[in-house]
Amino acid sequence: MLSAPANFKARFETTKGNFEIEAHRNWSPQAVDRLYQLIKSGSYNNIAIYRVIPNFVAQFGTNNDTLVNSQWAKYKITDEPVMHSNDSGTVAFARSGKDSRSNDIYINLKSNPRLDTIFYNDTKGFPVIAVVTRGMNVVQQFYNGYQEEPMAKAGDSIPEWNKYFKEKYPLLDYINKAYIIK
């Protein structure tokens, strides 16, 4: 697997405009390596921002191609300690339990310090991996009217997430392209 540099920047081109992040490998080495791999492989291109909860988080990461998702899901990221707080604008992997981080990430829309220490499904906290350095105003504009519904109702059996989302949730925003910048 490809290791990330100590720090790297990435740009996300979205339907609302662009935002940029800076990842810090020392905050969560395995997770930052995965983020780097996901961006380099194009896995975050043409994906829905399918969970936006006002004053909490904006989440994305599931690829339109279920085969791509299943390949990443085979290699879960082991749990790591929280080294940086879930402040406004920070980025972390979502998870559903022990060693379950895969490809879904979220951006904190406000400071969420409880995510640093929350004990959820046998694991403590959500380790931060990056911070939005430019375009947080863009992130704050992602459509939030559906909140958790698109994520809750979409299952693993949907072969084309984007088609499903565009039919059922036409106001969702999308990441058109994500890439590493110098």
Coordinates of C-alpha atoms in Angstrom, one line a residue:
M1 CA 0.0 0.0 0.0
L2 CA 1.1 3.5 -0.8
S3 CA 2.2 5.6 2.2
A4 CA 1.3 9.3 2.4
P5 CA 3.8 12.0 2.9
A6 CA 4.0 13.6 6.3
N7 CA 1.6 16.3 5.1
F8 CA -0.2 16.7 1.9
K9 CA -2.9 19.0 0.4
A10 CA -5.9 18.0 -1.7
R11 CA -8.5 19.9 -3.6
F12 CA -12.1 18.8 -3.9
E13 CA -14.1 20.2 -6.8
T14 CA -17.8 20.1 -5.9
T15 CA -21.2 21.3 -7.3
K16 CA -21.0 24.2 -4.8
G17 CA -17.3 25.2 -5.5
N18 CA -13.9 24.0 -4.4
F19 CA -12.5 23.3 -1.0
E20 CA -9.0 22.2 0.1
I21 CA -7.7 20.1 2.9
E22 CA -4.3 19.5 4.5
A23 CA -3.7 16.0 5.9
H24 CA -1.3 15.3 8.7
R25 CA 0.0 11.8 8.8
N26 CA 1.1 12.0 12.5
W27 CA -2.5 12.5 13.5
S28 CA -3.6 9.0 12.3
P29 CA -1.0 7.4 10.1
Q30 CA -3.0 4.5 8.7
A31 CA -6.0 6.6 8.1
V32 CA -4.0 9.3 6.3
D33 CA -2.4 6.7 4.2
R34 CA -5.8 5.5 3.2
L35 CA -7.1 9.0 2.4
Y36 CA -4.0 9.5 0.2
Q37 CA -4.7 6.2 -1.6
L38 CA -8.4 7.0 -2.1
I39 CA -7.7 10.4 -3.5
K40 CA -4.8 9.1 -5.8
S41 CA -7.0 6.3 -7.1
G42 CA -9.9 8.6 -8.0
S43 CA -12.3 6.9 -5.6
Y44 CA -13.7 10.3 -4.5
N45 CA -14.5 11.4 -8.1
N46 CA -18.2 11.8 -9.0
I47 CA -19.6 10.9 -5.6
A48 CA -22.6 12.2 -3.6
I49 CA -22.3 14.1 -0.4
Y50 CA -25.1 12.0 1.1
R51 CA -25.2 12.9 4.8
V52 CA -25.3 16.6 5.8
I53 CA -26.6 17.3 9.3
P54 CA -26.7 21.1 10.1
N55 CA -24.3 22.1 12.8
F56 CA -22.8 18.6 12.9
V57 CA -21.1 17.0 9.9
A58 CA -21.1 16.6 6.1
Q59 CA -20.2 13.0 5.0
F60 CA -19.2 11.4 1.7
G61 CA -17.0 8.6 0.4
T62 CA -19.0 5.8 -1.0
N63 CA -18.1 5.4 -4.6
N64 CA -20.8 5.1 -7.3
D65 CA -19.3 1.7 -8.3
T66 CA -20.2 -1.0 -5.7
L67 CA -17.2 -3.1 -6.9
V68 CA -14.8 -0.3 -6.0
N69 CA -16.5 0.0 -2.5
S70 CA -16.2 -3.7 -1.8
Q71 CA -12.5 -3.7 -2.7
W72 CA -11.8 -0.9 -0.2
A73 CA -14.0 -2.5 2.4
K74 CA -11.9 -5.6 2.4
Y75 CA -9.0 -3.6 3.9
K76 CA -10.3 -1.8 7.0
I77 CA -8.2 0.7 8.8
T78 CA -7.3 -0.5 12.3
D79 CA -8.3 1.8 15.2
E80 CA -5.9 4.6 16.2
P81 CA -6.0 7.0 19.1
V82 CA -7.4 10.5 18.7
M83 CA -4.4 12.9 18.5
H84 CA -6.3 16.1 17.3
S85 CA -9.7 17.3 18.3
N86 CA -12.7 17.2 16.0
D87 CA -12.8 21.0 15.6
S88 CA -14.8 22.8 13.0
G89 CA -13.4 22.1 9.6
T90 CA -11.5 18.9 10.6
V91 CA -11.9 15.7 8.6
A92 CA -12.1 12.1 10.0
F93 CA -13.2 8.7 8.8
A94 CA -16.6 7.5 9.7
R95 CA -16.8 4.1 11.3
S96 CA -19.4 1.6 12.6
G97 CA -17.3 -0.2 15.2
K98 CA -14.0 -1.7 15.9
D99 CA -11.5 -1.5 13.0
S100 CA -14.2 -0.5 10.6
R101 CA -12.9 2.7 8.9
S102 CA -12.9 2.1 5.2
N103 CA -13.7 5.0 2.7
D104 CA -16.4 7.3 4.2
I105 CA -15.1 10.5 5.7
Y106 CA -16.8 13.5 7.3
I107 CA -16.1 17.1 7.8
N108 CA -17.1 18.7 11.1
L109 CA -19.4 21.7 10.4
K110 CA -18.7 22.9 13.9
S111 CA -16.5 21.9 16.8
N112 CA -17.6 18.4 18.0
P113 CA -15.3 17.6 20.9
R114 CA -17.5 14.7 22.1
L115 CA -16.4 12.8 19.0
D116 CA -12.9 12.8 20.5
T117 CA -13.9 10.6 23.4
I118 CA -17.2 9.0 22.6
F119 CA -17.2 5.3 23.2
Y120 CA -19.1 3.8 20.3
N121 CA -19.3 0.1 19.3
D122 CA -16.3 -1.0 21.3
T123 CA -14.1 1.9 20.1
K124 CA -13.2 5.3 21.6
G125 CA -13.2 8.4 19.5
F126 CA -13.0 9.4 15.9
P127 CA -9.4 10.3 14.9
V128 CA -9.0 13.5 12.9
I129 CA -6.9 13.1 9.7
A130 CA -7.0 16.5 8.0
V131 CA -8.4 20.1 8.2
V132 CA -10.1 22.2 5.6
T133 CA -7.7 25.1 4.8
R134 CA -9.7 26.8 2.1
G135 CA -13.3 26.8 1.1
M136 CA -15.0 26.0 4.4
N137 CA -17.8 28.4 3.2
V138 CA -18.3 26.0 0.3
V139 CA -18.6 23.0 2.7
Q140 CA -21.2 25.0 4.8
Q141 CA -23.3 25.3 1.7
F142 CA -23.8 21.6 1.0
Y143 CA -27.5 20.8 0.8
N144 CA -28.7 19.6 4.2
G145 CA -32.4 19.2 3.8
Y146 CA -32.3 15.4 3.6
Q147 CA -29.9 15.1 6.6
E148 CA -29.4 11.4 7.3
E149 CA -32.1 10.0 5.1
P150 CA -30.1 9.3 1.9
M151 CA -27.4 7.4 3.8
A152 CA -29.9 5.5 5.9
K153 CA -32.1 4.4 3.0
A154 CA -29.3 3.5 0.6
G155 CA -28.1 0.0 1.0
D156 CA -25.1 -2.0 -0.1
S157 CA -27.3 -3.7 -2.8
I158 CA -27.7 -0.5 -4.8
P159 CA -25.5 -1.0 -7.9
E160 CA -25.3 2.7 -8.9
W161 CA -25.5 5.1 -5.9
N162 CA -25.5 8.2 -8.1
K163 CA -28.4 7.1 -10.2
Y164 CA -30.4 6.2 -7.0
F165 CA -29.5 9.5 -5.3
K166 CA -30.3 11.6 -8.4
E167 CA -33.7 10.0 -8.7
K168 CA -34.6 10.0 -4.9
Y169 CA -32.6 13.0 -3.7
P170 CA -32.1 15.4 -6.6
L171 CA -30.9 18.3 -4.4
L172 CA -27.8 16.5 -3.1
D173 CA -24.4 18.0 -3.9
Y174 CA -21.5 16.0 -5.4
I175 CA -17.8 15.9 -5.4
N176 CA -16.9 16.0 -9.1
K177 CA -13.2 15.5 -8.6
A178 CA -10.6 15.2 -5.8
Y179 CA -6.9 15.3 -6.3
I180 CA -3.5 15.9 -4.6
I181 CA -2.1 19.4 -5.0
K182 CA 1.4 20.6 -4.3

